Structure formats: structure tokens, C-alpha cells
Short mmCIF file of C-alpha atoms in Angstrom, two decimals:
data_model
loop_
_atom_site.label_atom_id
_atom_site.label_comp_id
_atom_site.label_asym_id
_atom_site.label_seq_id
_atom_site.Cartn_x
_atom_site.Cartn_y
_atom_site.Cartn_z
CA MET M 1353 36.16 62.84 128.24
CA GLU M 1354 33.92 65.57 127.31
CA LEU M 1355 31.79 66.82 130.33
CA THR M 1356 29.12 68.72 128.69
CA GLY M 1357 25.61 67.48 129.32
CA PHE M 1358 26.36 65.88 132.70
CA SER M 1359 24.27 67.14 135.80
CA GLN M 1360 26.06 68.98 138.50
CA GLU M 1361 25.45 66.06 140.96
CA GLN M 1362 27.29 63.76 138.54
CA LEU M 1363 30.23 66.22 138.25
CA ASP M 1364 30.24 66.53 142.10
CA VAL M 1365 30.41 62.75 142.21
CA ARG M 1366 33.26 62.67 139.61
CA GLU M 1367 35.22 65.18 141.51
CA ALA M 1368 34.91 63.83 144.92
CA VAL M 1369 35.58 60.20 143.90
CA ALA M 1370 38.48 61.20 141.68
CA LYS M 1371 40.07 62.96 144.77
CA ILE M 1372 39.75 59.65 146.75
CA CYS M 1373 41.14 57.53 143.96
CA SER M 1374 44.16 59.92 143.49
CA LYS M 1375 45.56 58.26 146.79
CA PHE M 1376 45.73 54.92 144.92
CA PRO M 1377 48.37 55.52 142.01
CA ASP M 1378 49.06 53.06 139.11
CA GLU M 1379 51.76 51.49 141.29
CA TYR M 1380 49.30 50.45 143.88
CA TRP M 1381 47.06 48.60 141.25
CA ALA M 1382 49.95 47.00 139.42
CA GLY M 1383 51.10 45.72 142.88
CA HIS M 1384 47.65 44.28 143.81
CA ASP M 1385 47.26 42.77 140.34
CA GLU M 1386 50.52 41.07 140.91
CA SER M 1387 49.67 39.83 144.31
CA GLY M 1388 46.05 39.16 143.96
CA VAL M 1389 45.44 40.89 147.23
CA TYR M 1390 41.89 42.60 147.63
CA PRO M 1391 42.08 46.43 147.65
CA HIS M 1392 40.71 46.88 151.24
CA GLU M 1393 41.98 50.30 151.42
CA LEU M 1394 39.90 51.67 148.65
CA HIS M 1395 36.91 49.86 149.90
CA ALA M 1396 37.48 51.53 153.25
CA ALA M 1397 38.03 55.02 151.68
CA LEU M 1398 34.88 54.88 149.62
CA ALA M 1399 32.96 53.35 152.55
CA GLN M 1400 34.05 56.23 154.85
CA ASP M 1401 32.65 58.91 152.64
CA GLY M 1402 29.47 57.05 152.08
CA TRP M 1403 30.05 56.08 148.32
CA ILE M 1404 28.99 52.46 148.84
CA GLY M 1405 25.53 53.60 149.46
CA ILE M 1406 25.41 55.99 146.66
CA ALA M 1407 22.25 54.44 145.14
CA LEU M 1408 20.64 53.24 148.32
CA PRO M 1409 17.96 55.12 150.39
CA GLU M 1410 18.87 57.94 152.59
CA ASP M 1411 16.95 56.56 155.50
CA LEU M 1412 19.46 53.53 155.59
CA GLY M 1413 22.43 55.73 155.38
CA GLY M 1414 22.81 55.80 151.54
CA ALA M 1415 23.02 58.81 149.46
CA GLY M 1416 19.67 58.34 147.82
CA LEU M 1417 21.18 59.15 144.17
CA GLY M 1418 20.42 57.26 141.09
CA ILE M 1419 22.24 54.68 138.91
CA SER M 1420 23.18 57.80 136.76
CA GLU M 1421 25.44 58.84 139.55
CA ALA M 1422 26.54 55.55 140.55
CA THR M 1423 27.60 54.81 136.83
CA MET M 1424 29.74 58.07 137.09
CA MET M 1425 31.23 56.82 140.26
CA LEU M 1426 32.40 53.52 138.88
CA GLN M 1427 33.73 55.20 135.68
CA THR M 1428 35.75 57.55 137.68
CA ILE M 1429 37.24 54.72 139.76
CA SER M 1430 38.07 52.74 136.63
CA GLN M 1431 39.40 55.66 134.83
CA SER M 1432 41.84 56.84 137.78
CA GLY M 1433 43.83 53.81 136.89
CA ALA M 1434 42.26 51.40 139.15
CA GLY M 1435 40.61 49.76 135.95
CA ILE M 1436 37.99 47.11 136.15
CA ALA M 1437 39.44 45.49 139.37
CA GLY M 1438 39.16 48.73 141.30
CA ALA M 1439 35.51 49.28 140.17
CA GLN M 1440 34.55 45.54 140.79
CA SER M 1441 35.74 45.90 144.40
CA ILE M 1442 32.39 47.63 145.23
CA HIS M 1443 30.52 46.83 142.09
CA ALA M 1444 28.08 44.11 143.68
CA ASN M 1445 27.70 46.23 146.67
CA VAL M 1446 26.08 48.90 144.53
CA TYR M 1447 23.85 46.86 142.12
CA ALA M 1448 23.08 43.73 143.92
CA THR M 1449 21.63 45.59 146.78
CA GLN M 1450 19.11 47.43 144.59
CA PRO M 1451 16.51 44.32 144.79
CA VAL M 1452 17.20 44.03 148.57
CA ALA M 1453 16.19 47.83 149.03
CA LYS M 1454 13.24 47.54 146.95
CA PHE M 1455 11.62 44.21 147.83
CA ALA M 1456 12.84 43.42 151.37
CA LYS M 1457 10.73 43.93 154.46
CA GLU M 1458 11.28 47.06 156.34
CA ASP M 1459 13.03 45.30 159.23
CA GLN M 1460 15.23 43.22 156.68
CA ARG M 1461 16.25 46.55 155.00
CA LYS M 1462 17.25 48.03 158.28
CA SER M 1463 19.32 44.97 159.32
CA MET M 1464 20.91 44.16 156.18
CA LEU M 1465 21.83 47.18 154.39
CA PRO M 1466 23.36 49.76 156.78
CA ARG M 1467 26.47 47.77 157.68
CA LEU M 1468 27.03 47.13 153.89
CA ILE M 1469 26.88 51.00 153.34
CA SER M 1470 29.07 51.76 156.24
CA GLY M 1471 31.71 49.19 154.82
CA GLU M 1472 31.51 46.79 157.84
CA TRP M 1473 30.18 44.16 155.57
CA LYS M 1474 31.04 43.25 151.89
CA ALA M 1475 28.63 41.30 149.85
CA CYS M 1476 28.97 38.96 146.89
CA PHE M 1477 26.12 37.91 144.44
CA GLY M 1478 25.60 34.43 143.80
CA VAL M 1479 23.63 33.75 140.46
CA THR M 1480 25.97 32.14 137.82
CA GLU M 1481 26.23 28.34 137.73
CA PRO M 1482 28.58 26.04 135.62
CA SER M 1483 26.21 24.00 134.02
CA THR M 1484 23.43 26.73 133.13
CA GLY M 1485 25.56 29.87 132.14
CA LEU M 1486 23.23 32.47 130.94
CA GLU M 1487 20.20 30.25 131.22
CA THR M 1488 19.21 31.61 134.58
CA LEU M 1489 15.78 30.05 134.67
CA LYS M 1490 17.52 26.63 134.76
CA LEU M 1491 19.43 27.24 137.81
CA LYS M 1492 19.88 24.09 139.85
CA THR M 1493 21.21 25.25 143.26
CA LEU M 1494 18.45 24.16 145.74
CA ALA M 1495 16.99 25.77 148.78
CA VAL M 1496 14.87 23.39 150.75
CA ARG M 1497 12.71 24.62 153.57
CA ASP M 1498 13.35 22.76 156.74
CA GLY M 1499 11.24 24.39 159.79
CA ASP M 1500 12.61 27.85 160.27
CA SER M 1501 15.65 27.44 157.95
CA TYR M 1502 16.55 26.52 154.38
CA ASN M 1503 19.36 23.91 153.56
CA ILE M 1504 21.12 25.25 150.46
CA SER M 1505 23.05 22.68 148.13
CA GLY M 1506 24.60 23.40 144.82
CA GLN M 1507 27.31 25.21 143.08
CA LYS M 1508 28.02 28.75 141.96
CA ILE M 1509 30.86 30.06 139.76
CA TRP M 1510 32.63 33.21 138.90
CA ILE M 1511 31.59 34.80 142.26
CA SER M 1512 33.68 38.02 142.74
CA SER M 1513 34.89 38.95 146.33
CA ALA M 1514 33.55 35.66 147.96
CA GLN M 1515 37.03 35.25 149.77
CA VAL M 1516 36.31 38.78 151.64
CA ALA M 1517 32.55 38.77 151.64
CA SER M 1518 30.57 38.27 154.84
CA LYS M 1519 27.22 38.30 153.01
CA MET M 1520 25.90 36.81 149.94
CA ILE M 1521 22.90 37.75 147.88
CA LEU M 1522 21.86 34.40 146.48
CA LEU M 1523 19.40 33.18 143.82
CA ALA M 1524 18.40 29.60 144.47
CA ARG M 1525 15.78 27.35 143.30
CA THR M 1526 12.95 26.56 145.90
CA GLU M 1527 10.76 24.57 143.67
CA PRO M 1528 11.90 21.77 141.28
CA LEU M 1529 12.02 22.77 137.66
CA GLN M 1530 9.90 19.93 136.38
CA GLU M 1531 7.05 20.83 138.66
CA LEU M 1532 6.83 24.58 137.46
CA LYS M 1533 3.88 26.04 135.58
CA LYS M 1534 5.84 29.00 134.48
CA PRO M 1535 9.61 28.87 133.99
CA SER M 1536 10.12 32.28 135.37
CA GLU M 1537 8.87 31.14 138.78
CA GLY M 1538 10.36 28.62 141.32
CA LEU M 1539 13.59 30.68 141.99
CA SER M 1540 13.93 32.77 145.21
CA LEU M 1541 16.43 35.43 146.37
CA PHE M 1542 18.03 35.47 149.69
CA PHE M 1543 20.42 37.62 151.69
CA ILE M 1544 22.51 35.19 153.65
CA ASP M 1545 25.38 35.06 156.04
CA PHE M 1546 28.50 33.81 154.15
CA ASP M 1547 30.63 32.22 156.71
CA ARG M 1548 33.60 30.61 154.77
CA HIS M 1549 34.41 28.34 158.05
CA ALA M 1550 30.84 27.12 158.47
CA PRO M 1551 29.99 23.47 157.60
CA GLY M 1552 28.38 23.04 154.11
CA LEU M 1553 30.33 25.87 152.37
CA GLU M 1554 33.60 25.70 150.42
CA LEU M 1555 35.37 28.06 148.06
CA LYS M 1556 37.82 27.63 145.42
CA ARG M 1557 39.68 30.51 143.95
CA ILE M 1558 39.99 30.87 139.92
CA LYS M 1559 43.11 31.84 138.50
CA LYS M 1560 42.17 34.45 135.93
CA MET M 1561 43.66 36.53 133.19
CA GLY M 1562 43.08 40.06 134.61
CA GLY M 1563 41.44 42.05 137.47
CA ARG M 1564 43.47 39.75 140.00
CA ALA M 1565 43.07 42.17 142.74
CA VAL M 1566 39.58 41.05 143.20
CA ASP M 1567 38.98 37.38 143.61
CA ALA M 1568 36.75 35.22 141.52
CA ASN M 1569 35.58 31.75 142.86
CA GLU M 1570 33.63 28.62 142.62
CA VAL M 1571 31.31 28.24 145.60
CA PHE M 1572 29.97 25.02 146.75
CA PHE M 1573 26.98 24.46 148.97
CA ASP M 1574 26.37 21.16 150.74
CA ASN M 1575 23.26 21.49 153.08
CA TYR M 1576 24.46 25.02 154.07
CA ARG M 1577 21.85 26.21 156.75
CA VAL M 1578 20.50 29.65 156.55
CA PRO M 1579 17.46 31.13 158.57
CA ALA M 1580 14.10 31.35 156.65
CA ASP M 1581 13.97 35.02 157.23
CA THR M 1582 16.87 35.67 154.94
CA LEU M 1583 14.19 35.18 151.94
CA ILE M 1584 13.80 38.45 150.20
CA GLY M 1585 10.32 39.06 148.85
CA GLU M 1586 7.98 36.15 148.11
CA GLU M 1587 9.30 32.57 147.65
CA GLY M 1588 9.26 31.76 144.00
CA GLN M 1589 9.56 35.33 142.86
CA GLY M 1590 13.24 35.72 142.87
CA PHE M 1591 13.74 35.79 139.17
CA LYS M 1592 11.47 38.84 138.80
CA ILE M 1593 13.09 40.49 141.89
CA VAL M 1594 16.70 39.98 140.64
CA LEU M 1595 15.84 41.43 137.35
CA HIS M 1596 15.41 44.79 139.05
CA GLY M 1597 19.31 44.74 139.54
CA MET M 1598 20.42 43.30 136.27
CA ASN M 1599 19.79 46.39 134.06
CA ALA M 1600 21.49 48.61 136.64
CA GLU M 1601 24.48 46.14 136.50
CA ARG M 1602 24.63 46.88 132.57
CA CYS M 1603 24.85 50.47 133.10
CA LEU M 1604 27.47 50.25 135.94
CA LEU M 1605 29.59 48.03 133.97
CA ALA M 1606 29.39 50.21 130.73
CA GLY M 1607 30.68 53.02 132.97
CA GLU M 1608 33.52 50.81 134.18
CA ALA M 1609 34.28 49.91 130.60
CA LEU M 1610 34.22 53.63 129.54
CA GLY M 1611 36.54 54.58 132.49
CA LEU M 1612 39.08 51.73 131.42
CA GLY M 1613 39.10 52.94 127.66
CA TYR M 1614 39.61 56.65 128.63
CA ALA M 1615 42.46 55.60 131.02
CA ALA M 1616 44.12 53.60 128.15
CA LEU M 1617 43.83 56.52 125.78
CA GLU M 1618 45.27 59.07 128.26
CA LYS M 1619 48.24 56.72 128.56
CA ALA M 1620 48.56 56.32 124.80
CA SER M 1621 48.24 59.92 123.92
CA LYS M 1622 50.79 60.92 126.58
CA TYR M 1623 53.22 58.31 125.25
CA ALA M 1624 52.70 59.49 121.72
CA ARG M 1625 53.45 63.09 122.43
CA GLU M 1626 56.67 62.26 124.34
CA ARG M 1627 58.22 59.39 122.41
CA VAL M 1628 60.44 60.77 119.63
CA VAL M 1629 61.49 58.70 116.63
CA PHE M 1630 63.18 59.89 113.52
CA GLY M 1631 63.30 63.46 115.06
CA ARG M 1632 59.45 63.85 115.66
CA PRO M 1633 56.91 62.74 118.28
CA ILE M 1634 55.16 59.39 116.90
CA GLY M 1635 51.88 61.04 117.66
CA GLN M 1636 52.44 63.31 114.69
CA ASN M 1637 52.09 60.39 112.43
CA GLN M 1638 48.65 59.72 111.05
CA GLY M 1639 49.28 56.08 111.71
CA ILE M 1640 49.26 56.60 115.48
CA GLN M 1641 47.08 59.55 115.68
CA HIS M 1642 44.08 58.45 113.62
CA PRO M 1643 43.49 55.13 115.38
CA LEU M 1644 43.70 56.84 118.66
CA ALA M 1645 41.31 59.51 117.50
CA ALA M 1646 38.86 57.10 116.26
CA ALA M 1647 39.04 55.10 119.54
CA TYR M 1648 38.09 58.40 121.44
CA MET M 1649 35.17 59.02 119.29
CA ASN M 1650 33.99 55.45 119.85
CA LEU M 1651 34.25 55.98 123.47
CA GLU M 1652 32.41 59.30 123.20
CA ALA M 1653 29.42 57.59 121.38
CA ALA M 1654 29.25 54.77 123.96
CA LYS M 1655 29.40 57.50 126.72
CA LEU M 1656 26.27 59.00 125.25
CA ALA M 1657 24.48 55.61 125.03
CA THR M 1658 25.58 54.80 128.56
CA TYR M 1659 24.22 57.81 130.23
CA HIS M 1660 21.19 57.63 128.37
CA ALA M 1661 20.59 54.06 129.67
CA ALA M 1662 21.13 55.22 133.05
CA ARG M 1663 18.76 58.01 132.85
CA VAL M 1664 16.09 55.74 131.41
CA TYR M 1665 16.67 53.29 134.08
CA ASP M 1666 16.35 55.95 136.82
CA SER M 1667 13.19 57.16 135.29
CA SER M 1668 11.49 53.72 135.24
CA GLY M 1669 8.66 53.49 137.72
CA LYS M 1670 8.40 57.31 137.75
CA ASP M 1671 7.71 58.11 134.14
CA PRO M 1672 4.77 56.19 132.87
CA TYR M 1673 6.24 56.45 129.38
CA VAL M 1674 9.30 54.47 130.16
CA THR M 1675 8.68 50.77 129.71
CA PRO M 1676 10.62 47.86 130.84
CA HIS M 1677 11.44 47.18 127.21
CA ALA M 1678 12.74 50.49 126.76
CA VAL M 1679 14.95 50.11 129.94
CA GLY M 1680 16.42 46.80 128.57
CA VAL M 1681 17.04 47.93 125.11
CA ALA M 1682 18.99 51.00 126.36
CA CYS M 1683 20.96 49.21 129.01
CA ASN M 1684 21.97 46.06 127.00
CA SER M 1685 22.85 48.33 124.04
CA ALA M 1686 25.13 50.49 126.36
CA LYS M 1687 26.81 47.80 127.69
CA TYR M 1688 27.72 46.24 124.34
CA LEU M 1689 28.77 49.53 122.90
CA ALA M 1690 30.89 50.58 125.93
CA ALA M 1691 32.55 47.20 125.97
CA GLU M 1692 33.37 47.40 122.32
CA ALA M 1693 34.61 50.91 122.59
CA ALA M 1694 36.97 50.03 125.61
CA PHE M 1695 38.45 47.24 123.78
CA THR M 1696 39.30 49.24 120.84
CA ALA M 1697 40.91 51.87 122.93
CA CYS M 1698 42.81 49.34 125.10
CA GLU M 1699 44.12 47.54 121.96
CA ARG M 1700 45.15 50.59 120.23
CA SER M 1701 46.86 52.20 123.26
CA VAL M 1702 48.88 48.78 123.66
CA LEU M 1703 49.96 49.04 120.00
CA ALA M 1704 50.72 52.80 120.14
CA HIS M 1705 53.21 51.98 122.89
CA GLY M 1706 54.94 49.57 120.56
CA GLY M 1707 57.15 47.10 122.51
CA MET M 1708 56.47 49.03 125.70
CA GLY M 1709 52.96 48.27 125.50
CA TYR M 1710 54.00 44.62 126.42
CA ALA M 1711 55.77 45.99 129.54
CA GLN M 1712 53.96 46.04 132.87
CA GLU M 1713 55.53 49.44 133.88
CA TYR M 1714 53.41 51.39 131.20
CA HIS M 1715 50.06 49.72 132.70
CA VAL M 1716 48.11 49.46 129.18
CA GLU M 1717 48.93 45.68 129.17
CA ARG M 1718 46.93 45.51 132.50
CA TYR M 1719 44.04 47.42 131.00
CA MET M 1720 44.17 45.13 128.00
CA ARG M 1721 43.80 41.94 130.20
CA GLU M 1722 40.85 43.62 131.95
CA CYS M 1723 38.86 44.93 128.90
CA PHE M 1724 37.63 41.43 128.16
CA VAL M 1725 35.45 41.42 131.35
CA PRO M 1726 32.69 43.78 130.02
CA ARG M 1727 32.66 42.01 126.75
CA ILE M 1728 31.98 38.79 128.30
CA ALA M 1729 30.02 39.58 131.55
CA PRO M 1730 27.28 39.45 132.86
CA VAL M 1731 25.93 38.76 129.33
CA SER M 1732 27.97 38.02 126.22
CA ARG M 1733 28.14 40.32 123.14
CA GLU M 1734 26.30 37.61 121.17
CA MET M 1735 23.37 37.21 123.71
CA ILE M 1736 22.83 41.20 123.48
CA MET M 1737 22.73 40.97 119.66
CA ASN M 1738 20.18 38.05 119.92
CA TYR M 1739 18.15 40.21 122.31
CA ILE M 1740 18.14 43.33 119.94
CA GLY M 1741 17.48 41.14 116.93
CA GLU M 1742 14.53 39.62 118.42
CA LYS M 1743 13.05 42.25 120.85
CA VAL M 1744 13.67 45.33 118.60
CA LEU M 1745 13.94 44.17 115.05
CA GLY M 1746 11.39 41.56 115.40
CA LEU M 1747 13.54 38.85 113.95
CA PRO M 1748 12.98 35.00 114.84
CA ARG M 1749 14.60 34.07 118.02
CA SER M 1750 17.89 32.51 117.13
CA TYR M 1751 18.87 30.31 120.13
#
């Protein structure tokens, strides 16, 4: 990857995080992909050096850096060979904590965030539901006030790290949908204890195609009781609050996709230099060389879009010329472009390996299985194109 144009802080982050990740070779990640065991060792190593709190305030123990630096961190983790799985092991702890840091009361911030930053706690993010998908405004999980508590009932799906998390940042409905004047109201954000042994909480792990080192789950709530002081911000304003983290997540996932694509190309280029057929390296053949070269250029273009989006996000609220619209367009575009570039790079890397691309020992098949994640989550390619068509091109809404 070409490093020209990055800030010294971003380059320092890259160097420091790469040093940590060098202790976790390909064999570590292949083993965890096979076993499905969470990479506790990587999480602990990153927490020990303060990286979990890279984008959280210094007064809470964070580094006080921006999403630009956090994106570089997650790209570096992914590019080390850890892939999407390695990056996802701390992913939610980076972006889902942003709304908490911004909207929680001071005493909440001090009680909730320092132990996430230190690695003592792990958090998962509970938004997606099986019956609503991308229709976040129609979430059905209910949080009903009962004195100094809320009783939560409903179901969430595709909740990463729930098997190891001790906290959940939860978006739930506090006012029935049919009683709302505005569809954007009625949802509230909570930072709750996530006690898998408590009554009213059940988890079911989802068997999945890739990224198996980090669990994905269905979560069932049945009158799960949480204190009222776990509410973040005002009741009914959760959707507006959580939006603060969604654009950040698009930047971070774009960085993870880039890292995966660059890692795949590094494997393919090495193999193409060393694999000799008919008396010459296969990388000397344009049929191998050109697809890899084109994949690299796609990644470089997506990289520019990704770090532009991260800069725009970091400038929002500081620069009056940076509008929410500009942030949304930049972050969604970056996620789309990086995901597509990563997919192309992974596919061509598998094909460049020929039959060995199908073998686990070369690792590119693992990258191929993981590269679907940024294409699908947290918002599909098609929904991003709908967004750009409507919000940028002024075309009629298509859904």
C-alpha cells in the first residue's frame, strides 16, 4: 500500500499496531477460524497498550484520536493476516462507544467507558432484528419502564461477540410504533449489563461462513431487567444518538476491507513470483499479472475514498462547512468502494493460486470467505446505491 499522504499520527498507529499483530501469525488465525475460539490474546494485547480506546476521550483513559486513526488501526489489524475476524474482535468497542462518549452523562461516561478501554469489559452492539433488517425505525424489541428499571423483551440477531461480552449497547423501543408522531422517535439507547446467566436472557450462536473466531448470535430477551440509569441520553432519542456511531462504523469497516484486500494481494503476488510453470514464474504472464495489478489500483482508489470519509467524519462538528449530508455520502461511498475492491482482490488472489487457492494452508480461501462481510453489513451494497441515487443524484426513492 502506498503510504504517501497519511499523517504522522496515522503512520505511528500503523507501526505500533503492526508490531502487536506480528505476534499473531497466519497459523494463529487459521486455528481460531477452525476452532471458533475468540482471540482473547489479541484483545488483551491491544488493550494493554491502550488501543481499544483509540477514539475515546483522554480523560477516560482513551487516546483522544479520531476515526481516521481508528480506521488505520483496524486496517492494520486486518492486513496483518487477522482479517475481518481479527478486526471485528474490537470493532464494536471502537465505534459503538462513540454515542456513549458523546451523549452519556458525566457519571455514566466515567463508570461505563474506562473498563472497556482497559480491556476488563468487552461490549457488543444490539440493533439488528430478524423481522426488521435495515428498517431500524421499525425495531420491535421493547424496553418497558417499571419504577427504577426497564424490562426488555424482544430479539436481536447477528450480534457479534455476545458470547464473550459483559456489556451491550442496546437500541430498544420505549414507545409503541403506532403511537408515534415521528418515526425517528420512540427508540432509546441503553448501556446494559449483559449477563448470560441472568433470567430473561438467552443466546444462540449462529454457524457462519467466515470470521468464525468471532461469534455471531441471536439474542432473546424475555423481561430482562436493567436499571433505569443505563439509559443514554433522553428517552425516545436513541435513533438520533446511534446515528453518531453508524457513519463511524462505515469508515472502520472500509478500513478492515482494505486490509483484507491488501493482505490477499500480498499472498497472491508472493505466490506468483515463486510459482514456476513452463520454466517461468506465473507472475510473468499477463493473465496473472494484469488482474492483480487492476485489483491493487482498485484498492488504492478505495483507500483514498476511505480516508477522505474518515477526515470528513472527524471534521464534522468542528468545521461548519462539513454537513451531515457530506458525512453520510462520504462514509457510505467509502464502505461500498472498499468492500467491492476487497472482494475483487480476494477473488483474484484465490484464482492466482490455482488449485492451491482452495487449500487452507495458503490462507486466501479464508480471506475470500470473510470478504463478503463488508459487502453485506452493516448496510448492503444495494441500499448504499439507493441512498446515493436519492440523496446525491436526486432520483425518486426506489424502495
